Tab-separated table of C-alpha atoms and ligand atoms in Angstrom:
chain	number	residue	atom	x	y	z
V	1	UNK	CA	-181.099	12.067	128.661
V	2	UNK	CA	-181.216	8.228	128.830
V	3	UNK	CA	-184.098	5.880	127.952
V	4	UNK	CA	-184.522	3.310	130.645
V	5	UNK	CA	-186.549	0.150	130.427
V	6	UNK	CA	-188.827	-1.123	133.241
V	7	UNK	CA	-188.344	1.698	135.603
V	8	UNK	CA	-190.001	1.714	139.078
V	9	UNK	CA	-192.104	4.847	139.466
V	10	UNK	CA	-192.365	4.683	143.327
V	11	UNK	CA	-190.059	7.607	143.798
V	12	UNK	CA	-191.815	9.621	141.085
V	13	UNK	CA	-195.304	9.840	142.644
V	14	UNK	CA	-196.023	11.257	146.065
V	15	UNK	CA	-198.564	8.495	146.896
V	16	UNK	CA	-195.467	6.242	146.726
V	17	UNK	CA	-197.310	3.648	144.624
V	18	UNK	CA	-195.139	0.884	143.214
V	19	UNK	CA	-195.796	0.485	139.500
V	20	UNK	CA	-193.380	0.296	136.576
V	21	UNK	CA	-192.975	2.281	133.334
V	22	UNK	CA	-192.131	0.231	130.244
V	23	UNK	CA	-189.877	3.122	129.179
V	24	UNK	CA	-188.737	6.129	131.232
V	25	UNK	CA	-186.562	9.108	130.682
V	26	UNK	CA	-186.230	12.705	131.917
V	27	UNK	CA	-185.758	15.740	129.736
V	28	UNK	CA	-184.250	19.133	130.489
V	29	UNK	CA	-184.876	21.054	127.256
V	30	UNK	CA	-187.288	21.200	124.309
V	31	UNK	CA	-184.766	19.550	122.023
V	32	UNK	CA	-184.401	16.565	124.373
V	33	UNK	CA	-188.187	16.338	124.627
V	34	UNK	CA	-188.553	16.312	120.841
V	35	UNK	CA	-185.968	13.548	120.500
V	36	UNK	CA	-187.625	11.415	123.134
V	37	UNK	CA	-191.073	11.866	121.584
V	38	UNK	CA	-189.597	10.349	118.456
V	39	UNK	CA	-189.403	7.043	120.219
V	40	UNK	CA	-193.068	7.116	121.463
V	41	UNK	CA	-195.871	5.844	119.238
V	42	UNK	CA	-198.422	7.116	121.742
V	43	UNK	CA	-198.573	10.340	123.893
V	44	UNK	CA	-196.240	9.937	126.899
V	45	UNK	CA	-197.227	10.302	130.544
V	46	UNK	CA	-195.348	13.424	131.587
V	47	UNK	CA	-194.674	13.704	135.305
V	48	UNK	CA	-193.791	16.867	137.106
V	49	UNK	CA	-193.565	16.301	140.867
V	50	UNK	CA	-195.996	13.354	140.613
V	51	UNK	CA	-198.089	14.983	143.393
V	52	UNK	CA	-201.469	14.956	141.829
V	53	UNK	CA	-201.740	11.383	140.331
V	54	UNK	CA	-202.786	7.997	141.465
V	55	UNK	CA	-201.096	5.251	139.477
V	56	UNK	CA	-203.237	2.124	139.397
V	57	UNK	CA	-201.359	0.065	136.851
V	58	UNK	CA	-198.031	-0.322	135.112
V	59	UNK	CA	-197.586	2.167	132.299
V	60	UNK	CA	-197.216	0.388	128.941
V	61	UNK	CA	-195.637	3.219	127.026
V	62	UNK	CA	-193.227	6.103	127.764
V	63	UNK	CA	-193.106	8.098	130.992
V	64	UNK	CA	-191.214	11.315	130.923
V	65	UNK	CA	-190.047	13.373	133.878
V	66	UNK	CA	-189.903	17.062	133.158
V	67	UNK	CA	-186.656	18.541	134.456
V	68	UNK	CA	-186.520	21.778	132.608
V	69	UNK	CA	-184.877	24.216	135.131
V	70	UNK	CA	-184.200	27.893	135.361
V	71	UNK	CA	-185.621	31.088	136.899
V	72	UNK	CA	-185.229	34.151	134.841
V	73	UNK	CA	-186.328	37.773	135.409
V	74	UNK	CA	-187.722	38.722	132.050
V	75	UNK	CA	-189.246	42.149	132.618
V	76	UNK	CA	-189.966	44.631	135.491
V	77	UNK	CA	-191.815	47.826	135.854
V	78	UNK	CA	-192.873	50.000	138.772
V	79	UNK	CA	-195.474	47.540	140.010
V	80	UNK	CA	-194.556	44.147	138.712
V	81	UNK	CA	-191.788	41.698	138.192
V	82	UNK	CA	-192.184	39.116	135.483
V	83	UNK	CA	-190.292	35.827	136.043
V	84	UNK	CA	-190.079	32.956	133.627
V	85	UNK	CA	-189.613	29.561	135.368
V	86	UNK	CA	-188.756	26.138	133.964
V	87	UNK	CA	-191.589	23.662	134.343
V	88	UNK	CA	-189.368	21.225	136.132
V	89	UNK	CA	-188.582	23.612	139.061
V	90	UNK	CA	-189.975	22.552	142.355
V	91	UNK	CA	-192.917	24.839	143.185
V	92	UNK	CA	-192.003	25.503	146.827
V	93	UNK	CA	-188.389	26.274	145.852
V	94	UNK	CA	-189.746	28.876	143.512
V	95	UNK	CA	-191.908	30.295	146.299
V	96	UNK	CA	-188.814	30.563	148.518
V	97	UNK	CA	-186.986	32.232	145.744
V	98	UNK	CA	-189.671	34.904	145.516
V	99	UNK	CA	-189.812	35.356	149.338
V	100	UNK	CA	-186.091	35.828	149.428
V	101	UNK	CA	-186.360	38.709	146.923
V	102	UNK	CA	-189.388	40.392	148.515
V	103	UNK	CA	-191.582	39.529	145.423
V	104	UNK	CA	-195.196	39.153	146.531
V	105	UNK	CA	-198.055	36.959	145.275
V	106	UNK	CA	-197.075	33.368	145.951
V	107	UNK	CA	-196.837	33.379	149.785
V	108	UNK	CA	-200.277	31.841	150.287
V	109	UNK	CA	-199.264	29.076	147.966
V	110	UNK	CA	-196.282	27.942	150.215
V	111	UNK	CA	-195.459	24.320	150.588
V	112	UNK	CA	-197.755	23.027	147.970
V	113	UNK	CA	-196.034	19.823	146.708
V	114	UNK	CA	-195.295	19.521	142.951
V	115	UNK	CA	-193.577	21.256	140.143
V	116	UNK	CA	-194.060	24.654	138.534
V	117	UNK	CA	-195.250	23.122	135.233
V	118	UNK	CA	-197.962	21.092	136.960
V	119	UNK	CA	-199.226	24.127	138.827
V	120	UNK	CA	-201.305	25.743	136.002
V	121	UNK	CA	-202.651	22.363	134.891
V	122	UNK	CA	-204.982	22.266	137.810
V	123	UNK	CA	-204.829	25.980	138.798
V	124	UNK	CA	-203.343	25.158	142.186
V	125	UNK	CA	-204.904	27.146	145.010
V	126	UNK	CA	-204.826	27.470	148.701
V	127	UNK	CA	-205.811	30.008	151.429
V	128	UNK	CA	-207.638	32.373	149.175
V	129	UNK	CA	-205.155	32.500	146.245
V	130	UNK	CA	-204.984	30.622	142.987
V	131	UNK	CA	-202.198	30.439	140.478
V	132	UNK	CA	-204.356	32.330	137.967
V	133	UNK	CA	-203.972	35.452	140.227
V	134	UNK	CA	-200.247	35.704	139.445
V	135	UNK	CA	-200.139	33.948	136.169
V	136	UNK	CA	-198.808	35.868	133.093
V	137	UNK	CA	-198.311	33.263	130.335
V	138	UNK	CA	-196.822	29.857	129.605
V	139	UNK	CA	-195.300	28.069	126.820
V	140	UNK	CA	-196.310	24.462	125.919
V	141	UNK	CA	-195.292	22.008	123.194
V	142	UNK	CA	-198.009	20.528	121.080
V	143	UNK	CA	-197.186	16.821	120.626
V	144	UNK	CA	-199.008	16.321	117.282
V	145	UNK	CA	-198.015	19.556	115.612
V	146	UNK	CA	-194.434	19.470	117.024
V	147	UNK	CA	-194.696	23.227	117.748
V	148	UNK	CA	-194.685	25.666	120.636
V	149	UNK	CA	-197.741	27.648	121.685
V	150	UNK	CA	-197.997	30.557	124.057
V	151	UNK	CA	-201.053	30.582	126.422
V	152	UNK	CA	-202.245	33.737	128.180
V	153	UNK	CA	-204.437	33.512	131.308
V	154	UNK	CA	-207.572	33.637	129.139
V	155	UNK	CA	-206.306	30.868	126.886
V	156	UNK	CA	-205.774	28.617	129.919
V	157	UNK	CA	-209.448	28.877	130.871
V	158	UNK	CA	-208.614	28.523	134.551
V	159	UNK	CA	-211.387	27.343	136.847
V	160	UNK	CA	-211.496	25.756	140.340
V	161	UNK	CA	-208.671	23.141	140.057
V	162	UNK	CA	-209.266	23.195	136.188
V	163	UNK	CA	-207.652	24.428	132.974
V	164	UNK	CA	-207.544	23.503	129.329
V	165	UNK	CA	-204.523	21.255	130.017
V	166	UNK	CA	-206.684	19.061	132.184
V	167	UNK	CA	-209.551	19.207	129.648
V	168	UNK	CA	-209.288	19.373	125.822
V	169	UNK	CA	-205.514	19.657	125.678
V	170	UNK	CA	-205.003	16.643	127.995
V	171	UNK	CA	-202.222	14.408	126.523
V	172	UNK	CA	-201.727	16.967	123.699
V	173	UNK	CA	-199.702	19.760	125.203
V	174	UNK	CA	-196.540	19.645	127.457
V	175	UNK	CA	-195.885	22.672	129.532
V	176	UNK	CA	-192.234	23.816	129.277
V	177	UNK	CA	-192.201	27.104	131.166
V	178	UNK	CA	-194.472	29.456	132.979
V	179	UNK	CA	-194.111	33.235	133.402
V	180	UNK	CA	-195.504	34.808	136.590
V	181	UNK	CA	-196.461	38.377	137.364
V	182	UNK	CA	-195.295	39.132	140.858
V	183	UNK	CA	-195.987	42.248	142.965
V	184	UNK	CA	-193.532	44.661	144.426
V	185	UNK	CA	-196.183	45.772	146.918
V	186	UNK	CA	-197.840	42.926	148.685
V	187	UNK	CA	-201.610	42.549	148.675
V	188	UNK	CA	-202.236	40.373	151.767
V	189	UNK	CA	-204.898	37.642	151.751
V	190	UNK	CA	-205.415	36.670	155.319
V	191	UNK	CA	-209.197	36.197	155.527
V	192	UNK	CA	-209.171	32.498	154.649
V	193	UNK	CA	-209.673	29.941	157.426
V	194	UNK	CA	-207.144	30.009	160.197
V	195	UNK	CA	-204.579	32.456	158.737
V	196	UNK	CA	-205.365	35.373	161.015
V	197	UNK	CA	-205.475	33.240	164.167
V	198	UNK	CA	-202.168	31.671	163.173
V	199	UNK	CA	-200.559	35.091	162.621
V	200	UNK	CA	-201.857	36.134	166.055
V	201	UNK	CA	-200.449	32.947	167.673
V	202	UNK	CA	-197.091	33.637	165.981
V	203	UNK	CA	-197.103	37.149	167.614
V	204	UNK	CA	-196.877	38.868	164.213
V	205	UNK	CA	-197.300	42.638	164.621
V	206	UNK	CA	-196.125	43.790	161.166
V	207	UNK	CA	-197.619	41.728	158.367
V	208	UNK	CA	-195.026	40.595	155.721
V	209	UNK	CA	-195.058	37.991	152.970
V	210	UNK	CA	-192.598	35.932	154.959
V	211	UNK	CA	-195.073	35.925	157.989
V	212	UNK	CA	-198.024	34.901	155.755
V	213	UNK	CA	-195.857	32.149	154.239
V	214	UNK	CA	-194.888	30.926	157.728
V	215	UNK	CA	-198.514	30.962	158.863
V	216	UNK	CA	-199.524	28.910	155.756
V	217	UNK	CA	-196.759	26.467	156.362
V	218	UNK	CA	-197.744	25.967	159.984
V	219	UNK	CA	-201.427	25.403	159.107
V	220	UNK	CA	-200.536	22.961	156.327
V	221	UNK	CA	-198.038	21.028	158.530
V	222	UNK	CA	-200.690	20.750	161.216
V	223	UNK	CA	-203.315	19.030	159.103
V	224	UNK	CA	-201.813	17.804	155.826
V	225	UNK	CA	-199.531	14.708	155.792
V	226	UNK	CA	-196.035	15.268	154.569
V	227	UNK	CA	-195.754	13.034	151.448
V	228	UNK	CA	-192.127	12.233	152.353
V	229	UNK	CA	-193.537	10.519	155.482
V	230	UNK	CA	-196.962	9.270	154.499
V	231	UNK	CA	-197.870	8.837	150.733
V	232	UNK	CA	-200.563	11.148	149.499
V	233	UNK	CA	-201.622	13.578	146.718
V	234	UNK	CA	-203.236	16.344	148.805
V	235	UNK	CA	-206.959	16.778	148.470
V	236	UNK	CA	-208.307	13.611	146.564
V	237	UNK	CA	-211.749	15.153	145.842
V	238	UNK	CA	-212.913	18.698	144.840
V	239	UNK	CA	-215.203	20.609	147.038
V	240	UNK	CA	-218.671	20.302	145.296
V	241	UNK	CA	-220.871	23.249	144.375
V	242	UNK	CA	-224.586	22.868	145.063
V	243	UNK	CA	-227.614	25.134	144.388
V	244	UNK	CA	-229.002	27.353	147.214
V	245	UNK	CA	-232.120	25.106	147.153
V	246	UNK	CA	-230.078	21.980	147.774
V	247	UNK	CA	-228.077	23.690	150.508
V	248	UNK	CA	-231.201	24.866	152.351
V	249	UNK	CA	-232.594	21.329	152.188
V	250	UNK	CA	-229.263	19.872	153.582
V	251	UNK	CA	-229.113	22.551	156.325
V	252	UNK	CA	-232.414	21.349	157.823
V	253	UNK	CA	-230.952	17.890	158.503
V	254	UNK	CA	-227.348	19.021	159.021
V	255	UNK	CA	-227.252	22.425	160.664
V	256	UNK	CA	-223.390	22.447	161.045
V	257	UNK	CA	-222.717	21.786	157.336
V	258	UNK	CA	-219.717	23.809	156.176
V	259	UNK	CA	-220.430	25.965	153.071
V	260	UNK	CA	-218.962	29.003	151.259
V	261	UNK	CA	-221.149	31.247	149.031
V	262	UNK	CA	-220.223	31.293	145.381
V	263	UNK	CA	-221.405	33.605	142.627
V	264	UNK	CA	-223.969	30.906	141.856
V	265	UNK	CA	-224.887	28.412	144.608
V	266	UNK	CA	-222.594	27.378	147.451
V	267	UNK	CA	-219.396	25.379	147.694
V	268	UNK	CA	-219.496	22.667	150.402
V	269	UNK	CA	-216.480	21.393	152.307
V	270	UNK	CA	-215.993	17.896	150.912
V	271	UNK	CA	-213.805	17.078	153.920
V	272	UNK	CA	-216.757	17.762	156.238
V	273	UNK	CA	-219.053	15.520	154.111
V	274	UNK	CA	-216.595	12.708	154.159
V	275	UNK	CA	-216.038	13.040	157.894
V	276	UNK	CA	-219.761	12.935	158.591
V	277	UNK	CA	-219.784	9.583	156.735
V	278	UNK	CA	-217.321	8.244	159.321
V	279	UNK	CA	-214.250	7.912	157.034
V	280	UNK	CA	-211.854	10.245	158.790
V	281	UNK	CA	-208.976	8.164	160.253
V	282	UNK	CA	-210.219	4.950	158.481
V	283	UNK	CA	-207.579	2.505	157.459
V	284	UNK	CA	-207.788	-0.752	155.562
V	285	UNK	CA	-204.452	-2.362	155.063
V	286	UNK	CA	-202.140	0.566	154.021
V	287	UNK	CA	-204.938	2.505	152.347
V	288	UNK	CA	-206.531	5.189	154.496
V	289	UNK	CA	-208.380	8.472	154.934
V	290	UNK	CA	-206.161	10.943	156.824
V	291	UNK	CA	-207.088	11.339	160.576
V	292	UNK	CA	-206.632	15.253	160.384
V	293	UNK	CA	-208.114	16.054	157.028
V	294	UNK	CA	-210.688	13.591	155.535
V	295	UNK	CA	-210.271	15.032	152.005
V	296	UNK	CA	-206.797	13.473	151.856
V	297	UNK	CA	-206.370	9.756	151.045
V	298	UNK	CA	-203.140	8.208	152.181
V	299	UNK	CA	-200.840	5.345	151.586
V	300	UNK	CA	-199.297	4.086	154.915
V	301	UNK	CA	-196.706	2.018	153.067
V	302	UNK	CA	-197.569	-0.661	150.520
V	303	UNK	CA	-200.997	0.150	149.411
V	304	UNK	CA	-201.706	-0.417	145.668
V	305	UNK	CA	-203.216	2.225	143.478
V	306	UNK	CA	-206.281	0.057	143.137
V	307	UNK	CA	-206.716	-0.198	146.909
V	308	UNK	CA	-206.646	3.635	147.284
V	309	UNK	CA	-209.010	3.940	144.167
V	310	UNK	CA	-211.435	1.383	145.638
V	311	UNK	CA	-211.450	3.279	148.898
V	312	UNK	CA	-212.215	6.413	146.989
V	313	UNK	CA	-215.179	4.658	145.314
V	314	UNK	CA	-216.551	3.615	148.671
V	315	UNK	CA	-216.252	7.169	149.864
V	316	UNK	CA	-218.002	8.569	146.778
V	317	UNK	CA	-220.847	6.029	147.229
V	318	UNK	CA	-221.380	6.784	150.879
V	319	UNK	CA	-221.346	10.570	150.460
V	320	UNK	CA	-223.757	10.193	147.575
V	321	UNK	CA	-226.074	7.921	149.738
V	322	UNK	CA	-226.105	10.167	152.771
V	323	UNK	CA	-226.150	13.637	151.063
V	324	UNK	CA	-227.161	13.054	147.458
V	325	UNK	CA	-223.968	14.692	146.238
V	326	UNK	CA	-221.661	12.981	143.783
V	327	UNK	CA	-218.077	14.131	144.625
V	328	UNK	CA	-215.536	14.551	141.795
V	329	UNK	CA	-211.955	13.306	142.059
V	330	UNK	CA	-209.256	16.037	141.925
V	331	UNK	CA	-206.466	13.668	141.506
V	332	UNK	CA	-205.685	12.316	137.988
V	333	UNK	CA	-206.120	8.496	137.750
V	334	UNK	CA	-203.922	6.385	135.516
Z	401	EPU	N1	-213.314	20.017	157.317
Z	401	EPU	C1	-213.963	19.060	158.160
Z	401	EPU	N2	-213.378	17.802	158.182
Z	401	EPU	C2	-212.300	17.460	157.557
Z	401	EPU	C3	-211.675	18.475	156.646
Z	401	EPU	C4	-212.258	19.694	156.578
Z	401	EPU	O1	-214.967	19.324	158.795
Z	401	EPU	O2	-211.803	16.304	157.659
Z	401	EPU	C5	-213.823	21.372	157.345
Z	401	EPU	C6	-212.915	22.234	158.075
Z	401	EPU	O3	-213.250	22.241	159.397
Z	401	EPU	C7	-213.223	23.568	157.371
Z	401	EPU	C8	-213.568	23.277	155.940
Z	401	EPU	O4	-213.905	21.857	155.969
Z	401	EPU	O5	-214.343	24.270	158.037
Z	401	EPU	C9	-212.420	23.529	155.017
Z	401	EPU	O6	-211.234	22.799	155.316
Z	401	EPU	P1	-209.785	23.299	154.873
Z	401	EPU	O7	-209.591	24.728	155.215
Z	401	EPU	O8	-208.815	22.326	155.408
Z	401	EPU	O9	-209.814	23.228	153.334
Z	401	EPU	P2	-210.461	22.264	152.231
Z	401	EPU	O10	-211.651	22.951	151.642
Z	401	EPU	O11	-210.619	20.982	152.856
Z	401	EPU	C10	-209.073	23.254	150.254
Z	401	EPU	C11	-208.204	22.767	149.169
Z	401	EPU	C12	-206.837	22.515	149.772
Z	401	EPU	C13	-206.212	23.774	150.347
Z	401	EPU	C14	-207.200	24.338	151.390
Z	401	EPU	C15	-206.825	25.701	151.952
Z	401	EPU	C16	-209.602	21.646	147.588
Z	401	EPU	C17	-210.042	20.393	147.000
Z	401	EPU	N3	-208.749	21.590	148.581
Z	401	EPU	O12	-209.226	22.246	151.200
Z	401	EPU	O13	-205.932	22.192	148.655
Z	401	EPU	O14	-204.912	23.608	150.968
Z	401	EPU	O15	-208.564	24.469	150.825
Z	401	EPU	O16	-207.081	26.624	150.953
Z	401	EPU	O17	-210.075	22.777	147.149
Z	401	EPU	C18	-205.142	20.357	147.345
Z	401	EPU	O18	-205.712	20.805	146.417
Z	401	EPU	O19	-204.476	19.311	147.328
Z	401	EPU	C19	-205.249	20.978	148.687
Z	401	EPU	C20	-204.687	20.486	149.801
């Protein structure tokens, strides 16, 4: 644990945006965190994998990188395995750990960039599974009260890319570890999108969690840019939900509109809306809209956070003008 002054954050955000933190340190235990918080007059910016933020300015205060490690089997019964994981573990490494032991539940969430601690903040999801489906509980440190709290699935109030940690506990709680409930017997989720076709193309006869994981990895690699090569933070916007009335109205003018029924209304594919506005593959300077998935904004090298943000504003306006839908950003802006 070492407090560093004027630290570049380029390597700590997957957009690869060059900004500086006035003070920076990492912590690998609750005690180290408490000591560091003693130096900070204001809540720090805590980074996990830095894979869901857009940094638009230097950070005046303290930036902390969560490096709490460890994967521990805490309980098992006939059906489930309960595993407690340090928030600083890399998400995909944890997925591989589970696959290696035949523990099911995380295979559809393969290759999502970021850390374990950041995963519940926005209830990460992909290919028909969300973290809430395998979540048991987490422990978080309350900055003001200087005390630990345990959150159950209900306490987290998980929604689509939402939780209390993005809402009312933003800047107030720091997630230190997460306990997952994994399955001994897999329950396969292969209905989403291209998974079944991909499994067929792979020649898979006997379904396994390893095969599903490979299929997801192939699909992700085919349309999502690798942040190690092109800076990005995954989906920049959320898929919006509209009423059935609004959907019927849009369908008259846009018969190919992509929509998924929800308990109330329909969820629209924001990528489709953005593509229809002509942004897919757009590039200005080093800021762009990915050529294979319009929902992903990219930094080709030296874009500033503001350039990416301004592009997102233009995209928001044009989608609103054409479809009368106000998209919401999924990525956290600082
Ligand atoms: N589409 C287009 N044009 C585009 C992009 C998508 O027409 O440029 C259409 C596709 O053809 C498809 C539909 O939109 O019919 C959905 O596309 P896709 O399956 O790629 O998923 P998505 O809705 O765009 C969501 C998540 C992703 C997640 C995938 C798979 C959000 C905001 N994004 O994207 O999550 O990987 O589903 O489950 O919900 C992330 O959160 O960072 C992320 C990548």
